[in-house]
CSV table of C-alpha atoms and ligand atoms in Angstrom, one decimal:
chain,number,residue,atom,x,y,z
A,1,MET,CA,-52.7,1.1,73.0
A,2,ARG,CA,-50.0,1.5,75.7
A,3,LEU,CA,-51.5,3.5,78.6
A,4,SER,CA,-48.1,5.2,79.2
A,5,ARG,CA,-48.4,6.8,75.8
A,6,TYR,CA,-52.2,7.4,75.8
A,7,PHE,CA,-54.2,10.4,76.8
A,8,MET,CA,-56.7,9.3,79.4
A,9,PRO,CA,-56.8,11.9,82.2
A,10,ILE,CA,-58.4,10.0,85.1
A,11,LEU,CA,-59.8,12.2,87.9
A,12,LYS,CA,-59.1,11.0,91.5
A,13,GLU,CA,-61.9,13.1,93.1
A,14,PRO,CA,-65.5,12.6,92.0
A,15,PRO,CA,-66.4,15.8,90.2
A,16,ARG,CA,-68.8,17.9,92.2
A,17,GLU,CA,-70.8,19.4,89.4
A,18,ALA,CA,-72.1,16.0,88.1
A,19,GLU,CA,-75.5,15.0,89.4
A,20,ILE,CA,-76.0,11.7,87.7
A,21,VAL,CA,-73.8,8.6,87.6
A,22,SER,CA,-73.1,8.6,83.9
A,23,HIS,CA,-71.9,12.2,84.0
A,24,ARG,CA,-69.7,11.5,87.0
A,25,LEU,CA,-68.2,8.4,85.6
A,26,MET,CA,-67.5,10.0,82.2
A,27,LEU,CA,-65.6,12.8,83.8
A,28,ARG,CA,-63.7,10.6,86.2
A,29,ALA,CA,-62.7,8.2,83.4
A,30,GLY,CA,-61.4,11.1,81.3
A,31,MET,CA,-63.9,10.5,78.5
A,32,MET,CA,-64.9,14.1,78.0
A,33,ARG,CA,-64.5,17.6,79.2
A,34,GLN,CA,-67.0,20.4,79.5
A,35,GLU,CA,-66.0,23.5,77.5
A,36,ALA,CA,-69.2,25.6,78.1
A,37,ALA,CA,-72.6,24.8,79.5
A,38,GLY,CA,-73.9,21.8,77.6
A,39,ILE,CA,-70.9,21.8,75.3
A,40,TYR,CA,-68.3,19.0,75.6
A,41,ALA,CA,-65.0,17.9,74.1
A,42,PHE,CA,-64.8,14.2,73.5
A,43,LEU,CA,-61.5,13.0,74.9
A,44,PRO,CA,-59.9,9.9,73.2
A,45,LEU,CA,-61.6,7.2,75.4
A,46,GLY,CA,-65.0,8.9,75.0
A,47,LEU,CA,-64.5,9.2,71.3
A,48,ARG,CA,-63.8,5.5,70.9
A,49,VAL,CA,-67.2,4.7,72.4
A,50,LEU,CA,-69.0,7.3,70.4
A,51,ASN,CA,-67.4,5.9,67.2
A,52,LYS,CA,-68.4,2.4,68.1
A,53,ILE,CA,-72.0,3.5,68.7
A,54,CYS,CA,-72.1,5.4,65.4
A,55,ALA,CA,-70.7,2.3,63.6
A,56,ILE,CA,-73.6,0.2,64.8
A,57,VAL,CA,-76.1,2.9,64.1
A,58,ARG,CA,-74.7,3.1,60.5
A,59,GLU,CA,-74.8,-0.6,60.0
A,60,GLU,CA,-78.4,-0.9,60.9
A,61,GLN,CA,-79.5,2.2,58.9
A,62,ASN,CA,-77.7,0.8,55.9
A,63,ARG,CA,-79.2,-2.6,56.4
A,64,SER,CA,-82.7,-1.1,56.3
A,65,GLY,CA,-81.9,0.6,53.0
A,66,ALA,CA,-81.2,4.1,54.2
A,67,ILE,CA,-78.4,6.0,52.4
A,68,GLU,CA,-75.8,8.2,54.2
A,69,LEU,CA,-74.9,11.7,53.1
A,70,LEU,CA,-73.6,14.6,55.1
A,71,MET,CA,-75.3,18.0,55.4
A,72,PRO,CA,-73.6,21.0,57.0
A,73,THR,CA,-74.1,22.3,60.6
A,74,MET,CA,-74.7,25.8,59.3
A,75,GLN,CA,-77.9,26.6,57.5
A,76,PRO,CA,-79.3,29.6,55.8
A,77,ALA,CA,-82.4,31.1,57.6
A,78,ASP,CA,-84.2,31.5,54.3
A,79,LEU,CA,-84.8,27.7,54.1
A,80,TRP,CA,-86.5,27.9,57.4
A,81,ARG,CA,-88.6,30.9,56.4
A,82,GLU,CA,-90.0,28.7,53.6
A,83,SER,CA,-91.3,26.1,56.0
A,84,GLY,CA,-92.5,28.7,58.5
A,85,ARG,CA,-90.3,27.3,61.3
A,86,TYR,CA,-87.8,30.2,61.4
A,87,ASP,CA,-90.0,32.2,63.7
A,88,ALA,CA,-91.8,29.2,65.3
A,89,TYR,CA,-88.7,27.5,66.6
A,90,GLY,CA,-88.0,30.1,69.3
A,91,LYS,CA,-85.0,30.6,71.5
A,92,GLU,CA,-83.7,27.1,71.2
A,93,MET,CA,-82.3,28.0,67.7
A,94,LEU,CA,-78.9,29.5,67.7
A,95,ARG,CA,-79.1,32.4,65.1
A,96,ILE,CA,-76.0,33.8,63.6
A,97,LYS,CA,-75.3,36.6,61.1
A,98,ASP,CA,-72.4,36.1,58.6
A,99,ARG,CA,-70.1,39.0,57.5
A,100,HIS,CA,-72.6,39.9,54.8
A,101,GLU,CA,-75.3,40.3,57.4
A,102,ARG,CA,-77.1,37.2,56.1
A,103,ASP,CA,-79.2,35.3,58.6
A,104,MET,CA,-77.7,31.9,59.3
A,105,LEU,CA,-78.4,29.3,62.0
A,106,PHE,CA,-76.6,26.3,63.6
A,107,GLY,CA,-79.0,23.4,62.6
A,108,PRO,CA,-81.1,22.0,65.5
A,109,THR,CA,-82.5,19.4,62.9
A,110,ASN,CA,-82.5,19.1,59.1
A,111,GLU,CA,-86.0,18.7,57.7
A,112,GLU,CA,-85.8,21.9,55.6
A,113,MET,CA,-82.4,21.2,54.2
A,114,ILE,CA,-83.1,17.7,53.2
A,115,THR,CA,-86.4,18.8,51.6
A,116,GLU,CA,-84.4,21.4,49.6
A,117,ILE,CA,-81.9,18.7,48.4
A,118,PHE,CA,-84.8,16.3,47.5
A,119,ARG,CA,-86.7,18.9,45.5
A,120,ALA,CA,-83.6,19.9,43.5
A,121,TYR,CA,-83.3,16.4,42.1
A,122,VAL,CA,-86.3,14.1,42.5
A,123,ARG,CA,-89.4,14.6,40.4
A,124,SER,CA,-90.9,11.1,40.0
A,125,TYR,CA,-92.4,8.3,42.0
A,126,LYS,CA,-90.0,6.1,40.1
A,127,ASP,CA,-87.1,7.4,42.3
A,128,LEU,CA,-89.0,6.5,45.5
A,129,PRO,CA,-88.9,5.3,48.2
A,130,LEU,CA,-85.8,7.1,49.4
A,131,ASN,CA,-84.4,7.5,52.8
A,132,LEU,CA,-81.3,9.7,53.4
A,133,TYR,CA,-79.5,10.1,56.7
A,134,HIS,CA,-76.5,11.7,58.2
A,135,ILE,CA,-74.7,11.8,61.5
A,136,GLN,CA,-74.0,15.4,62.3
A,137,TRP,CA,-73.6,17.8,65.3
A,138,LYS,CA,-76.7,19.7,66.2
A,139,PHE,CA,-77.1,22.8,68.4
A,140,ARG,CA,-80.2,23.5,70.6
A,141,ASP,CA,-79.9,26.3,73.1
A,142,GLU,CA,-81.7,24.2,75.8
A,143,VAL,CA,-82.9,26.2,78.7
A,144,ARG,CA,-81.5,23.7,81.1
A,145,PRO,CA,-78.6,21.8,79.6
A,146,ARG,CA,-77.8,19.2,82.2
A,147,PHE,CA,-76.6,15.7,83.1
A,148,GLY,CA,-73.6,16.0,80.8
A,149,LEU,CA,-74.2,14.4,77.4
A,150,MET,CA,-77.7,13.5,78.3
A,151,ARG,CA,-79.1,16.9,77.6
A,152,GLY,CA,-76.4,18.9,75.8
A,153,ARG,CA,-76.6,22.1,73.8
A,154,GLU,CA,-74.2,20.7,71.1
A,155,PHE,CA,-74.9,17.0,70.6
A,156,LEU,CA,-74.5,14.4,67.9
A,157,MET,CA,-77.6,13.1,66.1
A,158,LYS,CA,-78.3,10.5,63.5
A,159,ASP,CA,-81.2,11.9,61.5
A,160,ALA,CA,-82.8,10.1,58.7
A,161,TYR,CA,-85.5,11.4,56.3
A,162,SER,CA,-87.8,9.3,54.2
A,163,PHE,CA,-89.7,10.2,51.1
A,164,ASP,CA,-92.7,8.3,49.6
A,165,VAL,CA,-95.3,9.0,47.0
A,166,ASP,CA,-98.2,8.2,49.4
A,167,GLN,CA,-99.2,7.5,52.9
A,168,ALA,CA,-99.1,3.7,52.6
A,169,GLY,CA,-95.5,3.9,51.3
A,170,ALA,CA,-94.6,6.3,54.1
A,171,GLU,CA,-96.0,3.9,56.7
A,172,HIS,CA,-93.7,1.2,55.3
A,173,SER,CA,-90.7,3.6,55.5
A,174,TYR,CA,-91.7,4.3,59.1
A,175,ASN,CA,-91.9,0.6,59.9
A,176,LYS,CA,-88.4,0.1,58.4
A,177,MET,CA,-87.0,2.6,60.8
A,178,PHE,CA,-89.0,1.2,63.7
A,179,VAL,CA,-87.5,-2.2,63.1
A,180,ALA,CA,-84.0,-0.8,62.5
A,181,TYR,CA,-84.2,1.1,65.8
A,182,LEU,CA,-85.2,-2.1,67.8
A,183,ARG,CA,-82.2,-3.8,66.3
A,184,THR,CA,-79.8,-0.9,66.9
A,185,PHE,CA,-80.6,-0.5,70.5
A,186,ALA,CA,-80.5,-4.2,71.2
A,187,ARG,CA,-77.0,-4.4,69.6
A,188,LEU,CA,-76.0,-1.5,71.9
A,189,GLY,CA,-76.9,-3.8,74.9
A,190,LEU,CA,-80.1,-1.8,75.7
A,191,LYS,CA,-83.8,-2.8,76.1
A,192,SER,CA,-85.6,-0.1,74.2
A,193,ILE,CA,-89.4,0.4,74.4
A,194,PRO,CA,-91.2,2.3,71.6
A,195,MET,CA,-93.7,4.6,73.2
A,196,ARG,CA,-96.4,6.9,71.6
A,197,ALA,CA,-95.1,10.4,72.1
A,198,ASP,CA,-95.8,14.1,71.6
A,199,THR,CA,-94.4,15.4,68.2
A,200,GLY,CA,-93.3,18.8,69.5
A,201,PRO,CA,-91.7,21.2,67.0
A,202,ILE,CA,-91.0,18.5,64.4
A,203,GLY,CA,-94.8,18.1,63.8
A,204,GLY,CA,-97.2,15.4,62.5
A,205,ASN,CA,-99.4,13.2,64.5
A,206,LEU,CA,-97.6,9.9,64.5
A,207,SER,CA,-94.5,9.4,66.4
A,208,HIS,CA,-92.7,6.9,68.7
A,209,GLU,CA,-90.0,7.6,71.2
A,210,PHE,CA,-87.6,4.8,71.9
A,211,ILE,CA,-87.1,4.8,75.7
A,212,ILE,CA,-84.8,2.9,77.9
A,213,LEU,CA,-85.8,2.6,81.5
A,214,ALA,CA,-83.4,4.3,84.0
A,215,ASP,CA,-84.1,5.9,87.4
A,216,THR,CA,-82.3,9.0,86.2
A,217,GLY,CA,-84.3,9.4,83.0
A,218,GLU,CA,-85.9,12.7,82.4
A,219,SER,CA,-89.2,11.3,81.1
A,220,GLU,CA,-92.0,9.7,83.2
A,221,VAL,CA,-93.2,6.6,81.3
A,222,PHE,CA,-95.8,3.9,81.6
A,223,CYS,CA,-95.8,0.6,79.9
A,224,HIS,CA,-96.7,-3.1,79.9
A,225,LYS,CA,-94.0,-5.3,81.5
A,226,ASP,CA,-93.9,-7.8,78.6
A,227,PHE,CA,-91.9,-5.2,76.6
A,228,LEU,CA,-88.9,-6.1,78.7
A,229,ASP,CA,-88.9,-9.7,77.4
A,230,ARG,CA,-89.7,-9.2,73.7
A,231,ALA,CA,-87.4,-10.8,71.2
A,232,THR,CA,-85.5,-8.4,68.9
A,233,PRO,CA,-86.3,-8.7,65.1
A,234,PRO,CA,-83.6,-10.9,63.5
A,235,GLU,CA,-80.7,-9.8,61.4
A,236,ASP,CA,-82.1,-11.3,58.2
A,237,VAL,CA,-85.5,-9.5,58.5
A,238,ASP,CA,-86.6,-8.6,55.0
A,239,PHE,CA,-87.0,-4.8,54.9
A,240,ASP,CA,-88.9,-5.0,51.6
A,241,ASP,CA,-91.5,-7.3,53.0
A,242,ARG,CA,-94.3,-4.8,53.9
A,243,ALA,CA,-96.5,-7.4,55.7
A,244,ALA,CA,-93.6,-8.8,57.8
A,245,LEU,CA,-92.6,-5.3,59.0
A,246,LYS,CA,-96.2,-4.4,59.7
A,247,THR,CA,-96.5,-7.5,61.8
A,248,ILE,CA,-93.5,-6.5,63.9
A,249,PHE,CA,-94.8,-3.0,64.2
A,250,ASP,CA,-98.2,-4.2,65.3
A,251,THR,CA,-96.8,-6.7,67.8
A,252,TRP,CA,-94.5,-4.0,69.4
A,253,THR,CA,-97.4,-1.5,69.6
A,254,SER,CA,-100.1,-3.8,70.7
A,255,GLN,CA,-99.5,-3.3,74.4
A,256,TYR,CA,-99.7,-0.1,76.4
A,257,ALA,CA,-96.6,2.2,76.3
A,258,ALA,CA,-96.6,5.9,76.6
A,259,THR,CA,-94.7,8.9,77.9
A,260,SER,CA,-96.4,11.2,80.3
A,261,ASP,CA,-97.3,13.6,77.4
A,262,MET,CA,-99.5,10.9,75.8
A,263,HIS,CA,-100.5,9.0,79.0
A,264,ASP,CA,-104.0,7.6,79.2
A,265,ALA,CA,-104.6,6.7,82.8
A,266,ALA,CA,-107.8,4.7,81.9
A,267,ALA,CA,-106.0,2.6,79.3
A,268,PHE,CA,-103.1,2.0,81.6
A,269,ALA,CA,-105.5,0.9,84.4
A,270,ALA,CA,-106.7,-1.9,82.0
A,271,VAL,CA,-103.2,-3.4,82.1
A,272,PRO,CA,-103.1,-6.2,84.8
A,273,ALA,CA,-101.7,-4.7,88.0
A,274,ASP,CA,-98.7,-7.1,88.1
A,275,LYS,CA,-97.8,-6.0,84.6
A,276,GLN,CA,-97.9,-2.3,85.0
A,277,VAL,CA,-94.6,-0.6,84.8
A,278,SER,CA,-94.5,3.0,85.9
A,279,ALA,CA,-90.9,4.3,85.7
A,280,ARG,CA,-88.5,6.9,84.5
A,281,GLY,CA,-86.9,6.6,81.1
A,282,ILE,CA,-84.3,8.1,78.7
A,283,GLU,CA,-85.3,8.9,75.2
A,284,VAL,CA,-82.6,7.5,72.9
A,285,GLY,CA,-84.5,7.8,69.6
A,286,HIS,CA,-87.6,9.4,68.2
A,287,ILE,CA,-89.3,8.7,64.9
A,288,PHE,CA,-91.9,10.9,63.2
A,289,TYR,CA,-94.4,10.7,60.3
A,290,PHE,CA,-95.5,14.1,59.3
A,291,GLY,CA,-96.8,13.7,55.8
A,292,THR,CA,-96.6,16.8,53.7
A,293,LYS,CA,-95.8,19.4,56.5
A,294,TYR,CA,-92.6,20.4,54.8
A,295,SER,CA,-93.0,19.2,51.2
A,296,GLU,CA,-96.2,21.3,50.7
A,297,PRO,CA,-94.8,24.8,51.6
A,298,MET,CA,-91.4,23.9,50.2
A,299,LYS,CA,-92.9,22.5,47.0
A,300,ALA,CA,-91.2,19.1,47.0
A,301,ILE,CA,-93.5,17.6,44.4
A,302,VAL,CA,-93.4,14.3,42.6
A,303,ALA,CA,-95.3,12.8,39.6
A,304,THR,CA,-97.5,9.9,40.8
A,305,GLY,CA,-97.4,8.1,37.4
A,306,GLN,CA,-101.2,8.3,37.3
A,307,GLY,CA,-101.4,11.7,35.7
A,308,GLY,CA,-100.9,13.9,38.7
A,309,ASP,CA,-98.3,15.6,40.9
A,310,VAL,CA,-98.4,15.4,44.7
A,311,PRO,CA,-96.3,16.8,47.6
A,312,VAL,CA,-94.1,14.0,48.8
A,313,HIS,CA,-94.9,12.2,52.1
A,314,MET,CA,-92.1,12.5,54.6
A,315,GLY,CA,-90.9,11.2,58.0
A,316,SER,CA,-87.9,11.9,60.1
A,317,TYR,CA,-86.0,9.6,62.4
A,318,GLY,CA,-83.6,10.6,65.1
A,319,ILE,CA,-81.1,8.8,67.3
A,320,GLY,CA,-78.8,10.6,69.8
A,321,PRO,CA,-75.4,8.8,69.7
A,322,SER,CA,-73.8,11.2,72.2
A,323,ARG,CA,-76.7,10.8,74.6
A,324,LEU,CA,-76.4,7.0,74.1
A,325,VAL,CA,-72.9,7.1,75.5
A,326,ALA,CA,-74.4,8.4,78.8
A,327,ALA,CA,-77.5,6.2,78.6
A,328,ILE,CA,-75.5,3.0,78.2
A,329,ILE,CA,-73.6,3.9,81.3
A,330,GLU,CA,-76.8,4.7,83.3
A,331,ALA,CA,-78.0,1.2,82.3
A,332,SER,CA,-74.7,-0.6,83.0
A,333,HIS,CA,-72.4,0.3,85.9
A,334,ASP,CA,-71.6,-0.6,89.5
A,335,ASP,CA,-69.9,1.1,92.4
A,336,ALA,CA,-66.5,0.5,90.9
A,337,GLY,CA,-67.3,2.2,87.5
A,338,ILE,CA,-68.6,1.6,84.0
A,339,ILE,CA,-69.4,-1.9,82.7
A,340,TRP,CA,-69.3,-1.5,78.9
A,341,PRO,CA,-71.3,-3.9,76.7
A,342,GLU,CA,-68.7,-5.6,74.5
A,343,ALA,CA,-70.2,-4.0,71.3
A,344,VAL,CA,-69.3,-0.5,72.4
A,345,ALA,CA,-66.4,-0.9,74.8
A,346,PRO,CA,-63.5,1.5,74.0
A,347,PHE,CA,-61.1,-1.4,74.4
A,348,GLN,CA,-62.1,-5.1,74.5
A,349,VAL,CA,-59.3,-6.2,76.7
A,350,ALA,CA,-57.0,-4.5,79.3
A,351,VAL,CA,-53.7,-6.1,80.0
A,352,LEU,CA,-52.4,-5.1,83.4
A,353,ASN,CA,-48.7,-5.4,84.3
A,354,LEU,CA,-48.9,-5.8,88.0
A,355,LYS,CA,-45.2,-5.3,88.5
A,356,GLN,CA,-43.8,-2.7,86.1
A,357,GLY,CA,-40.1,-3.2,85.6
A,358,ASP,CA,-40.1,-6.9,86.2
A,359,ALA,CA,-38.6,-8.6,83.2
A,360,ALA,CA,-40.9,-11.7,83.3
A,361,THR,CA,-44.2,-9.8,83.6
A,362,GLY,CA,-43.0,-7.3,81.0
A,363,ALA,CA,-42.2,-10.0,78.5
A,364,ALA,CA,-45.5,-11.8,79.1
A,365,CYS,CA,-47.5,-8.6,78.8
A,366,GLU,CA,-45.8,-7.7,75.5
A,367,GLU,CA,-46.6,-11.1,74.1
A,368,LEU,CA,-50.2,-10.9,75.1
A,369,TYR,CA,-50.5,-7.3,73.9
A,370,ARG,CA,-49.1,-8.2,70.5
A,371,GLY,CA,-50.9,-11.5,70.2
A,372,LEU,CA,-54.3,-9.9,70.9
A,373,GLY,CA,-53.6,-7.0,68.7
A,374,ALA,CA,-52.6,-9.3,65.8
A,375,LYS,CA,-56.1,-10.9,66.1
A,376,GLY,CA,-57.8,-7.5,65.7
A,377,ILE,CA,-58.7,-7.1,69.4
A,378,ASP,CA,-58.5,-3.5,70.8
A,379,VAL,CA,-56.2,-3.8,73.8
A,380,LEU,CA,-55.3,-1.2,76.4
A,381,TYR,CA,-52.0,-2.3,78.0
A,382,ASP,CA,-51.4,-0.7,81.4
A,383,ASP,CA,-47.7,-0.3,81.3
A,384,THR,CA,-47.6,2.7,83.7
A,385,ASP,CA,-45.6,2.5,86.9
A,386,LYS,CA,-48.6,2.7,89.1
A,387,GLY,CA,-49.2,0.0,91.7
A,388,ALA,CA,-51.4,-3.0,91.2
A,389,GLY,CA,-54.3,-1.6,93.2
A,390,ALA,CA,-54.4,1.6,91.2
A,391,LYS,CA,-54.3,-0.4,88.0
A,392,PHE,CA,-57.3,-2.6,89.1
A,393,ALA,CA,-59.2,0.5,90.0
A,394,THR,CA,-58.6,2.2,86.7
A,395,ALA,CA,-59.5,-0.9,84.7
A,396,ASP,CA,-62.7,-1.3,86.6
A,397,LEU,CA,-63.5,2.4,86.4
A,398,ILE,CA,-63.2,2.6,82.6
A,399,GLY,CA,-65.2,-0.6,82.3
A,400,ILE,CA,-63.1,-2.8,79.9
A,401,PRO,CA,-65.0,-6.1,79.5
A,402,TYR,CA,-61.9,-8.3,80.1
A,403,GLN,CA,-58.8,-7.7,82.2
A,404,VAL,CA,-55.8,-9.9,82.0
A,405,MET,CA,-53.7,-9.5,85.2
A,406,VAL,CA,-50.1,-10.4,84.9
A,407,GLY,CA,-48.2,-10.6,88.2
A,408,PRO,CA,-44.8,-12.2,89.1
A,409,ARG,CA,-46.3,-14.7,91.5
A,410,GLY,CA,-48.8,-16.2,89.1
A,411,LEU,CA,-46.4,-16.1,86.2
A,412,ALA,CA,-43.8,-18.1,88.2
A,413,GLU,CA,-46.5,-20.9,88.0
A,414,GLY,CA,-47.1,-20.1,84.3
A,415,LYS,CA,-50.4,-18.4,85.0
A,416,VAL,CA,-52.2,-15.1,84.4
A,417,GLU,CA,-55.6,-14.1,85.7
A,418,VAL,CA,-58.5,-13.2,83.4
A,419,LYS,CA,-61.3,-11.2,85.0
A,420,ASN,CA,-64.7,-10.6,83.5
A,421,ARG,CA,-65.7,-7.0,84.4
A,422,LYS,CA,-69.4,-7.7,84.3
A,423,THR,CA,-69.6,-10.9,86.4
A,424,GLY,CA,-66.5,-10.3,88.4
A,425,SER,CA,-65.5,-13.9,87.9
A,426,LYS,CA,-61.7,-14.5,87.7
A,427,GLU,CA,-59.9,-17.5,86.3
A,428,LEU,CA,-56.2,-18.5,86.4
A,429,MET,CA,-54.9,-19.8,83.1
A,430,SER,CA,-51.7,-19.9,81.0
A,431,PRO,CA,-51.0,-16.8,78.8
A,432,ALA,CA,-51.6,-19.0,75.8
A,433,ALA,CA,-55.0,-20.1,77.1
A,434,ALA,CA,-55.9,-16.5,77.8
A,435,LEU,CA,-55.0,-15.5,74.3
A,436,ASP,CA,-57.1,-18.3,73.0
A,437,LEU,CA,-60.1,-17.4,75.2
A,438,LEU,CA,-60.0,-13.7,74.4
A,439,THR,CA,-59.7,-14.2,70.6
A,440,ARG,CA,-62.3,-16.8,70.2
B,1,5CA,N1,-85.8,15.8,63.3
B,1,5CA,C1,-86.2,14.9,64.3
B,1,5CA,C2,-85.9,13.5,64.0
B,1,5CA,S1,-84.5,13.3,63.0
B,1,5CA,C3,-85.7,15.3,65.6
B,1,5CA,O1,-85.0,16.3,65.7
B,1,5CA,N2,-86.0,14.5,66.7
B,1,5CA,S2,-85.7,14.8,68.2
B,1,5CA,O2,-85.8,16.1,68.5
B,1,5CA,O3,-86.5,13.9,68.9
B,1,5CA,O4,-84.2,14.4,68.4
B,1,5CA,C4,-83.7,13.1,68.0
B,1,5CA,C5,-82.8,12.5,69.1
B,1,5CA,O5,-81.7,13.3,69.4
B,1,5CA,C6,-83.5,12.3,70.5
B,1,5CA,O6,-84.2,11.1,70.5
B,1,5CA,C7,-82.3,12.2,71.4
B,1,5CA,O7,-81.8,10.9,71.4
B,1,5CA,C8,-81.3,13.2,70.7
B,1,5CA,N3,-81.4,14.5,71.4
B,1,5CA,C9,-82.3,15.5,71.3
B,1,5CA,N4,-82.0,16.5,72.1
B,1,5CA,C10,-80.8,16.3,72.7
B,1,5CA,C11,-80.0,17.0,73.6
B,1,5CA,N5,-80.3,18.2,74.0
B,1,5CA,N6,-78.8,16.3,74.0
B,1,5CA,C12,-78.5,15.1,73.6
B,1,5CA,N7,-79.3,14.4,72.7
B,1,5CA,C13,-80.4,15.0,72.3
């Protein structure tokens, strides 16, 4: 992408309304724009990051055996009357009447709709287990939308729903998501800690929130320090191996970790003092097992194969990709701007022409831009007529992992400079060597 032809409206002044660093940096970097309280347009740079996050989320959901579909944002109120949540959900639900005066709502979550889809087609244990997910916009009329994408009113959610014939099956389904979540967040460059949590309006009595530690987090959390050094389950983990997944689940839940809602001060006091972490955290995912809470009233019934019918056992599993954009920035930035982990960076490499209009730097930049692009690297080529200082500042602000600086002086000696945004290290090398390094 040539910056001169891109749409990336960088703000010079730090925006006043933003209270936390991720919100500030996203506005400054031209990643998003507020359209109403808690409602944002994703601008091109922000959308690139969101799409990369969703791609990783999808890969790990698919790997675990979950199947993608897409449900609508609008839902008929009657579905929610069946489960009893239409009245219970309260003011967070945006209620709308269509032209025929039918009660509709903008979905805050999809348990009812997926149960309706399930019951229309599935009758037998033979079709189970099943896990269906989608990535779709949600609306919750939060009392206090704040911190940009962190607590929005309209936000993106990956929500998965599992169906099993009995509780043992449902626990295995829960463990699959538990392991998929550990892998997903690790791939996003985050250390996530599963914590026992309150189930709120989703219901059930087993749930874990996946929390990343950050000073600006909304939740108060308590955990054992060893969580921060645990190894992520490997890529080839066998999701059908019940015992193996149970072992991972048991290991990851054997030590103390809870949000303030579920905090047990006495149990926490038993953690050795030098291992106690009391901090703030951001909830990036939340998984629930709620048994037959929806299947019973909504009559999602399956044959057990042993001469009976039972309401299906269900769980639901959420990740907030739009919140993750902000959470990753909270976890990875410095005074100059964002430091994207390579896996989600909007562009992997920035090529900076330090003297626009100079024939030699122009030719070298073009060659690098084409060479990197030909190898499948996402490159942002700063070919604007800004000065070198402004180009450095922009590249640092938007957090591209590698910057290749092409200036007339270096080029006269056959060299360009490659900077690593995270470490700050800089190295002079030939354009060919830079190409080689960055496509390795
Ligand atoms: N149905 C269940 C699981 S699919 C559910 O709705 N769970 S939830 O309420 O915990 O939300 C799932 C995830 O969505 C959260 O972990 C969080 O990452 C994200 N999320 C929830 N509310 C917001 C919000 N207001 N703004 C941004 N992300 C949010």
